[in-house]
Amino acid sequence: MTVLEERITTDTLLTVSGLTVAYGGTRVVHGVDFTVGRGRTVAVIGESGSGKSTIAKAVLGLLPAGSTVSGSVDFAGDDLVTLPDQRFRALRGRRIGFIPQDPATALNPVRTIGSQALEAAALTDAPTVEARRAAVLAVFERVGLTDPERVWRSYPHELSGGMLQRVLIGLTVLPEPDLVVADEPTSALDVTIQKRILDLLQQLRAERGISLLFITHDLAVAAERADDLVVLRDGVVEEQGPAARVFRAPRSEYARLLRADVPALSPDRYRSTDVARSRSASDRPAHISVSGVARHYGHGDRTVRAVDGVSFDVRAGTTHALVGESGSGKTTTVRMLLGLERPDAGRIAVDGVEVHGRSKADLRRVRRQLQLVYQNPFTSLDPTWQVRRIVGEPLDRFRVGTRASRAAAVREALDSVGLDDRYLRRRPTDLSGGQRQRVAIARALVLRPEVVVLDEPTSALDVTVQAGIIGLLTRLQRELGLTYLFVSHDLALVRQVADTVTVLRHGRVVESGPVRRVFHDPRHEYTRSLLDAVPAAS
């Protein structure tokens, strides 16, 4: 009897056996075996390209045309690999639900939530449109949407990311499926909203006996929420077993490396690279000074106070973090610092020079010392440009040096981020996510700025790639004396990489100070709620 056969019991809902998938002539999944028990959560984890999403598509019957599949995917007695499309359509939605990664693209932007929800409600036994509408409103309330009627009338763009994900979860569980496949369902959400969504899924699983196949690269979430883990690497199962055992004592070298790279699971991961310096940041001069800054939109009763009296200083050569949920004012504050928006009140200065109220020429000189690394390297780089042009563009715009000196500066910037001359003629589409972000960092550094604003620089990256980028940023700061403003919702990472932190909520500062004090002795309830939401292995 095989190990897989030993695991299969009457309580097994899904059995994946010898699953192999190829696109064209390239195999991306190789002989994968695992089971999902009734009422249990199985997390499939691994880096990009490991085969996670391919396995999810195989379970859902959504593999693209031209792909070849062998092995079996047994769902309650039906082999989903060989099941005819007509019979599969009867299962999909009713017995097998799906929660996609990005709720903003999963819903039709030109149709109301209600009109789309009725399609999901058609999968239930509700006999009339009125009954289906009532069922939808009830499930919206069940998943924590406080005004179901307003949600029903709204278009997707009128709801937040967390609300949209709750809509999708509600519509997925409405027909009461036996299995839900969740593909990175919280990767785009703030830590507190993520916790609410995961709590909701866990509660629905307990109440309705739903099994959950959880696809994720967030190992901290998997460690905290899953019963069992399947660790994938290049389409091969490296390790699997109970989540507590795998994270407590991983048997494979790859699983040990993954665990070591997760800030929430390895609190000293970046401190060992001298990130948490014992220096006193208060002894250094303020490189950035933000004082009483406010930015309001609209007027009268419709005024939105996006930023309301925000103040903080960033000392030279240190890292200051801005944290808070979506809508807290982080992005607006950054845009004002970069001179992209004007504050309605307050003052922003870099090295004592005010950013606003200056001539264009003066503002241009200030901006040269302020460079930005965007959140998503897949959208922040022009896909039609070669790397040498992308990195060299700031030099061209500021007319720095000669053509030869600019070419040398591009090579030097690339070398500083670990990329050699072979990458000069490549385009972003030829690069991995980590390589793209290294190019973005080289572009920010090529002007030799004093301040770099890092807007969620690793949130779109796998944990191992994140570790490489954070290691690179800390090395560059140490060698070049850079000052960082680090915008993030990953508090486990902020705990390790930042010297000081400002916590924002609804445009206001609720707490600010040294990271060690704020994270170990938070004085505001909101800060405590953010820290409590950070995933941790049990």
XYZ file of C-alpha atoms in Angstrom:
538
model
C 0.000 0.000 0.000
C 1.350 3.427 -0.978
C 1.572 6.416 1.353
C -1.212 8.086 -0.650
C -3.464 5.031 -0.294
C -2.896 5.023 3.467
C -4.130 8.628 3.653
C -7.327 7.988 1.654
C -10.284 7.352 3.960
C -14.031 7.732 3.783
C -13.462 11.279 5.051
C -11.351 12.147 1.997
C -13.063 14.532 -0.412
C -10.331 15.195 -2.982
C -7.497 12.888 -4.024
C -4.836 14.121 -6.419
C -2.780 11.176 -7.642
C 0.202 11.272 -10.028
C -0.968 14.602 -11.502
C 1.300 15.699 -14.348
C 0.565 18.773 -16.478
C 2.441 20.090 -19.495
C 1.971 23.262 -21.540
C 3.159 22.484 -25.043
C 6.227 20.343 -24.515
C 7.078 21.804 -21.096
C 6.089 19.961 -17.953
C 5.117 22.300 -15.122
C 3.659 19.752 -12.676
C 5.332 16.382 -12.112
C 3.517 13.459 -10.471
C 1.856 15.389 -7.646
C 0.019 13.435 -4.917
C -2.042 14.826 -2.029
C -5.467 14.542 -0.402
C -7.977 17.002 1.037
C -10.096 15.699 3.901
C -13.667 16.762 4.501
C -13.773 19.957 6.524
C -10.004 20.456 6.385
C -7.751 23.165 4.943
C -4.831 22.132 2.759
C -2.399 24.873 1.734
C -0.331 24.485 -1.430
C 2.708 26.741 -1.058
C 5.732 27.573 -3.162
C 7.350 30.274 -5.274
C 6.068 31.624 -8.587
C 6.444 28.930 -11.229
C 6.152 26.123 -8.703
C 2.889 24.864 -10.217
C 0.416 26.019 -7.545
C -2.024 27.751 -9.875
C -1.760 24.960 -12.447
C -2.896 22.459 -9.815
C -5.809 24.757 -8.906
C -6.812 25.011 -12.573
C -6.640 21.227 -12.922
C -9.010 20.816 -9.964
C -11.374 23.432 -11.419
C -11.204 22.112 -14.981
C -9.837 25.419 -16.234
C -6.544 24.365 -17.814
C -5.932 26.165 -21.125
C -6.470 24.493 -24.465
C -3.422 22.588 -25.626
C -2.316 21.491 -22.165
C -1.829 17.776 -21.541
C -2.781 16.087 -18.276
C -2.121 12.653 -16.843
C -2.856 11.150 -13.444
C -6.160 11.635 -11.672
C -8.047 14.185 -9.604
C -10.763 12.279 -7.759
C -13.534 14.408 -6.304
C -16.141 12.402 -4.374
C -15.824 9.518 -6.827
C -15.537 11.525 -10.058
C -12.207 11.824 -11.885
C -12.101 15.492 -12.820
C -9.352 14.909 -15.394
C -11.565 12.759 -17.610
C -14.969 14.138 -16.633
C -16.971 15.422 -19.644
C -17.475 19.196 -19.762
C -21.234 18.937 -19.317
C -20.895 16.995 -16.074
C -18.062 19.273 -14.897
C -20.245 22.370 -15.354
C -22.776 20.779 -13.025
C -20.095 20.528 -10.327
C -18.352 23.868 -10.792
C -19.982 26.512 -8.614
C -22.430 24.101 -6.982
C -20.047 21.606 -5.387
C -16.649 23.130 -6.192
C -16.347 26.862 -5.504
C -13.580 29.243 -6.506
C -12.287 32.435 -4.879
C -9.880 34.221 -7.264
C -6.871 36.308 -6.278
C -7.967 39.746 -7.495
C -11.579 40.661 -6.717
C -11.318 43.829 -8.812
C -10.842 41.835 -12.022
C -13.159 38.942 -11.130
C -16.277 41.098 -11.361
C -17.709 42.926 -14.392
C -17.053 46.665 -13.837
C -20.097 47.827 -15.820
C -22.664 45.700 -14.003
C -23.975 46.093 -10.474
C -23.031 43.596 -7.792
C -26.673 42.540 -7.545
C -27.043 41.656 -11.216
C -23.926 39.510 -11.051
C -24.930 37.953 -7.735
C -28.165 36.643 -9.255
C -26.079 34.469 -11.573
C -24.466 32.787 -8.568
C -27.843 32.499 -6.855
C -29.161 30.607 -9.894
C -26.992 27.705 -8.710
C -29.105 27.380 -5.548
C -32.516 25.803 -5.087
C -34.212 29.195 -4.683
C -37.253 29.025 -7.021
C -37.793 32.726 -7.822
C -35.778 35.871 -8.458
C -37.123 37.322 -5.200
C -35.983 34.251 -3.268
C -32.544 34.390 -4.892
C -32.206 38.073 -4.064
C -33.119 37.367 -0.453
C -30.553 34.563 -0.315
C -27.838 36.867 -1.680
C -28.615 39.639 0.801
C -28.575 37.113 3.620
C -25.175 35.746 2.648
C -23.787 39.295 2.228
C -24.814 40.000 5.799
C -23.373 36.656 6.851
C -19.918 37.545 5.484
C -19.877 40.851 7.357
C -21.123 43.369 4.762
C -22.987 45.753 7.035
C -25.249 47.286 4.376
C -26.182 44.476 1.963
C -28.724 46.627 0.096
C -26.088 49.245 -0.719
C -23.657 46.539 -1.826
C -26.380 45.056 -4.068
C -26.869 48.425 -5.803
C -23.165 49.254 -6.090
C -20.759 48.812 -8.971
C -17.425 47.101 -8.176
C -15.448 50.361 -8.259
C -17.635 51.754 -5.481
C -16.486 49.109 -2.986
C -13.133 48.568 -1.285
C -10.924 45.566 -1.983
C -11.928 43.950 1.292
C -15.626 44.415 0.544
C -15.231 42.981 -2.963
C -13.437 39.937 -1.584
C -16.275 39.442 0.917
C -18.741 39.638 -1.982
C -16.858 36.900 -3.823
C -16.621 34.714 -0.724
C -20.327 35.143 -0.105
C -21.239 34.214 -3.671
C -18.855 31.254 -3.549
C -20.349 29.747 -0.386
C -23.965 30.613 -1.302
C -24.603 27.267 -3.077
C -22.910 25.522 -0.090
C -20.168 23.721 -2.062
C -18.211 20.818 -0.618
C -14.836 22.223 -1.723
C -13.600 25.792 -2.132
C -10.418 26.520 -4.092
C -8.975 29.829 -2.891
C -6.176 31.201 -5.110
C -4.214 33.823 -3.113
C -7.502 35.215 -1.712
C -5.854 37.772 0.598
C -2.603 38.720 -1.160
C -3.910 42.173 -2.163
C -5.432 43.004 1.236
C -4.224 44.854 4.313
C -3.222 42.766 7.297
C -6.356 43.523 9.342
C -8.707 42.891 6.406
C -6.738 39.728 5.637
C -7.347 38.520 9.180
C -11.088 39.203 8.903
C -11.296 37.318 5.588
C -9.332 34.341 6.931
C -11.400 34.306 10.122
C -14.528 34.302 7.979
C -13.325 31.381 5.851
C -12.385 29.455 8.955
C -15.788 30.096 10.509
C -17.650 29.077 7.347
C -15.543 25.943 7.150
C -16.450 25.039 10.734
C -20.156 25.797 10.319
C -20.747 24.216 6.912
C -18.045 21.541 6.790
C -16.487 23.097 3.689
C -13.061 21.814 2.631
C -10.557 24.436 1.559
C -7.722 24.114 -0.972
C -5.677 27.220 -0.231
C -3.169 28.374 -2.863
C -0.695 30.852 -1.418
C 2.893 32.096 -1.349
C 2.300 33.638 2.095
C 3.887 31.021 4.307
C 2.954 32.852 7.505
C -0.747 32.625 6.582
C -0.360 28.958 5.654
C 1.412 28.239 8.943
C -1.355 29.874 10.955
C -4.437 28.697 9.068
C -3.820 25.356 7.332
C -4.254 21.843 8.724
C -1.947 20.317 6.116
C 0.718 21.648 3.750
C 1.955 20.690 0.313
C 5.310 22.342 -0.461
C 5.978 22.656 -4.210
C 9.170 23.467 -6.062
C 9.368 23.462 -9.862
C 6.209 21.348 -10.044
C 7.466 18.662 -7.661
C 6.255 18.026 -4.107
C 9.246 18.682 -1.854
C 7.412 17.991 1.381
C 3.924 17.556 2.773
C 2.247 16.806 6.053
C 0.562 18.473 9.045
C 1.220 22.221 8.996
C 2.457 22.344 12.583
C 5.054 19.644 11.912
C 6.272 21.066 8.592
C 6.842 24.535 10.013
C 8.192 23.353 13.348
C 10.613 20.794 11.904
C 10.774 20.854 8.083
C 12.466 17.792 6.647
C 13.449 19.158 3.243
C 16.155 21.759 2.713
C 13.814 23.781 0.488
C 11.094 23.984 3.166
C 13.727 25.078 5.697
C 14.875 27.841 3.339
C 11.301 29.033 2.762
C 10.612 29.144 6.475
C 13.798 31.086 7.185
C 12.797 33.793 4.686
C 9.407 34.587 6.293
C 9.689 37.640 8.601
C 6.687 36.594 10.719
C 8.193 33.139 11.295
C 11.852 34.187 11.571
C 11.915 37.378 13.665
C 15.689 37.711 13.400
C 15.942 37.009 9.649
C 17.041 40.538 8.718
C 18.494 41.571 12.032
C 21.320 39.141 11.328
C 22.288 41.329 8.352
C 22.669 44.335 10.664
C 19.297 45.842 9.783
C 18.294 46.403 13.393
C 21.212 48.614 14.266
C 21.758 49.590 17.866
C 22.452 53.184 16.873
C 20.336 56.017 18.193
C 18.485 57.476 15.228
C 17.589 60.556 17.278
C 21.260 61.627 17.244
C 21.127 62.193 13.489
C 19.812 65.306 11.706
C 16.330 65.181 10.146
C 16.654 64.465 6.439
C 12.903 64.654 5.861
C 10.614 66.793 7.991
C 6.815 66.531 7.642
C 5.006 68.990 9.903
C 1.232 69.360 10.318
C 0.514 68.307 6.723
C -3.120 68.118 5.590
C -4.787 67.210 2.292
C -8.550 67.367 1.818
C -10.725 66.469 -1.166
C -14.245 67.663 -1.964
C -16.107 70.354 -0.040
C -18.797 70.828 2.536
C -20.372 67.663 3.884
C -18.518 65.652 1.237
C -15.043 66.695 2.346
C -12.666 63.749 2.703
C -9.730 64.369 5.025
C -7.211 62.082 3.313
C -4.353 63.459 5.428
C -5.116 65.434 8.560
C -2.273 67.045 10.513
C 0.422 64.422 9.885
C 3.907 65.045 11.322
C 7.072 62.945 11.435
C 10.814 63.234 10.864
C 13.135 60.833 9.033
C 16.717 60.953 10.255
C 19.584 60.788 7.760
C 20.703 57.260 6.954
C 17.755 55.601 8.708
C 14.568 53.849 7.624
C 11.204 55.295 8.622
C 8.074 53.228 7.992
C 4.554 54.435 7.252
C 1.990 51.767 8.142
C -1.785 51.588 8.176
C -4.728 50.136 6.307
C -5.898 51.207 2.866
C -7.303 54.724 3.112
C -5.031 55.646 6.014
C -3.262 58.383 4.020
C 0.062 56.656 3.278
C -0.030 57.159 -0.495
C -1.282 60.752 -0.299
C 1.519 61.606 2.125
C 4.095 60.106 -0.239
C 2.661 61.995 -3.203
C 2.971 65.280 -1.306
C 6.549 64.458 -0.318
C 7.398 63.845 -3.981
C 5.783 67.124 -5.008
C 3.031 65.387 -6.984
C 0.312 66.967 -4.818
C 0.203 70.195 -2.831
C -0.767 70.073 0.852
C -3.653 72.269 1.995
C -1.728 72.996 5.179
C 1.576 72.178 6.814
C 5.163 71.964 5.634
C 7.375 69.316 4.011
C 11.126 69.861 3.846
C 14.077 67.825 2.588
C 17.383 68.862 4.167
C 15.673 72.047 5.331
C 14.482 72.951 1.830
C 10.701 73.117 1.474
C 9.267 70.927 -1.257
C 6.297 73.161 -2.034
C 6.040 76.852 -2.883
C 9.193 76.804 -4.986
C 9.948 77.401 -8.648
C 9.880 74.487 -11.061
C 13.657 74.595 -11.311
C 14.052 74.436 -7.531
C 11.478 71.654 -7.260
C 13.315 69.740 -9.960
C 16.521 69.948 -7.919
C 14.709 68.661 -4.836
C 13.142 65.818 -6.775
C 16.537 64.680 -7.988
C 17.316 63.744 -4.388
C 13.986 61.901 -3.994
C 13.563 58.674 -5.942
C 10.698 56.184 -5.818
C 10.579 52.385 -6.095
C 7.035 51.320 -6.947
C 5.101 48.394 -5.519
C 4.686 46.252 -8.602
C 7.714 45.615 -10.843
C 5.434 43.975 -13.406
C 3.671 47.264 -14.193
C 6.200 49.955 -13.239
C 8.675 49.216 -16.061
C 7.980 49.935 -19.736
C 7.826 46.474 -21.372
C 9.026 47.863 -24.742
C 12.263 49.394 -23.392
C 15.563 47.666 -22.835
C 17.007 47.679 -19.328
C 19.757 50.134 -20.279
C 17.168 52.693 -21.387
C 14.967 52.148 -18.315
C 17.841 52.638 -15.880
C 19.364 55.500 -17.877
C 16.171 57.521 -18.327
C 16.644 59.668 -15.150
C 20.172 60.568 -16.312
C 18.807 61.592 -19.704
C 16.004 63.669 -18.203
C 18.355 65.535 -15.871
C 21.000 65.775 -18.628
C 23.691 64.343 -16.406
C 27.184 64.042 -17.941
C 28.076 62.753 -21.383
C 26.674 59.777 -23.248
C 29.699 57.725 -22.223
C 29.481 58.726 -18.560
C 25.745 57.962 -18.508
C 26.387 54.506 -19.966
C 29.022 53.914 -17.280
C 26.621 55.104 -14.571
C 23.954 52.656 -15.805
C 26.427 49.779 -15.629
C 27.508 50.831 -12.148
C 23.896 51.054 -10.931
C 23.099 47.609 -12.328
C 26.241 46.183 -10.788
C 25.232 47.599 -7.395
C 21.996 45.550 -7.504
C 23.722 42.379 -8.663
C 22.994 42.522 -12.416
C 25.816 42.444 -14.959
C 26.144 43.687 -18.555
C 24.179 40.717 -19.892
C 20.980 42.434 -18.711
C 21.530 45.725 -20.543
C 19.732 44.678 -23.724
C 17.007 42.630 -22.072
C 13.430 43.800 -21.697
C 11.249 43.438 -18.576
C 9.405 40.502 -20.147
C 12.707 38.600 -20.174
C 13.192 39.047 -16.425
C 11.846 37.404 -13.286
C 9.940 39.418 -10.681
C 13.009 39.765 -8.495
C 15.167 40.867 -11.436
C 12.559 43.461 -12.457
C 12.527 44.937 -8.971
C 16.332 45.051 -8.986
C 16.130 47.033 -12.239
C 13.620 49.403 -10.605
C 15.995 49.906 -7.675
C 18.936 50.515 -10.045
C 16.845 53.129 -11.826
C 16.129 54.855 -8.508
C 19.814 54.808 -7.531
C 21.389 55.893 -10.808
C 21.103 59.605 -9.900
C 22.756 58.890 -6.533
C 19.795 60.276 -4.542
C 19.894 60.846 -0.829
C 16.339 59.631 -0.181
C 14.526 56.595 -1.626
C 10.795 56.126 -1.120
C 9.923 52.424 -1.103
C 6.212 51.897 -1.796
C 5.471 48.279 -0.827
C 8.626 47.203 -2.692
C 8.256 43.475 -1.988
C 4.508 42.871 -1.603
C 4.188 41.515 -5.160
C 7.158 39.153 -4.732
C 7.606 35.638 -3.396
C 9.151 35.254 0.023
C 12.549 34.115 -1.250
C 12.717 36.967 -3.774
C 11.610 39.368 -1.023
C 14.502 38.191 1.141
C 16.974 38.960 -1.652
C 15.524 42.438 -2.278
C 15.467 43.369 1.425
C 19.031 42.132 1.807
C 20.019 44.262 -1.184
C 18.298 47.393 0.167
C 19.932 47.074 3.585
C 23.356 46.580 2.014
C 22.923 49.638 -0.216
C 21.771 51.737 2.723
C 24.805 50.687 4.725
C 27.242 51.336 1.857
C 25.708 54.548 0.452
C 24.167 56.101 3.558
C 20.708 56.198 1.984
C 17.619 57.429 3.812
C 14.510 55.272 3.273
C 10.818 56.042 3.653
C 9.307 52.559 3.704
C 5.562 52.258 3.002
C 4.200 48.848 3.910
C 1.339 46.866 5.419
C 3.690 43.973 6.307
C 4.281 44.728 9.976
C 6.438 41.638 10.475
C 8.837 43.050 7.883
C 8.632 46.606 9.232
C 9.537 45.290 12.684
C 12.893 44.173 11.287
C 13.882 46.718 8.652
C 12.724 50.070 10.068
C 14.281 52.261 12.756
C 11.204 54.405 13.372
C 7.540 54.106 12.421
C 4.416 56.227 12.047
C 1.035 54.495 12.307
C -1.719 56.199 10.277
C -5.469 55.730 10.510
C -8.035 57.710 8.519
C -5.379 60.297 7.663
C -4.219 60.892 11.221
C -1.194 59.789 13.212
C -2.265 57.459 16.015
C 1.241 56.524 17.134
C 4.837 57.289 16.193
C 8.281 56.521 17.524
C 11.103 53.957 17.513
C 10.002 50.604 16.084
C 11.225 48.720 19.140
C 9.042 50.790 21.475
C 5.950 50.980 19.245
C 5.924 47.270 18.412
C 6.788 45.996 21.888
C 4.710 48.492 23.878
C 1.980 49.938 21.608
C 0.032 52.721 23.274
C -2.946 52.875 20.911
C -5.624 50.232 20.464
C -5.406 50.521 16.670
C -1.682 49.738 16.719
C -2.379 46.714 18.905
C -5.042 45.526 16.439
C -2.559 45.790 13.542
C 0.057 43.805 15.444
C -2.478 41.190 16.553
C -3.404 40.619 12.896
C 0.151 39.587 11.912
C 0.034 35.838 11.087
C 2.096 33.527 13.238
C 2.536 29.774 13.266
C 0.808 28.049 16.158
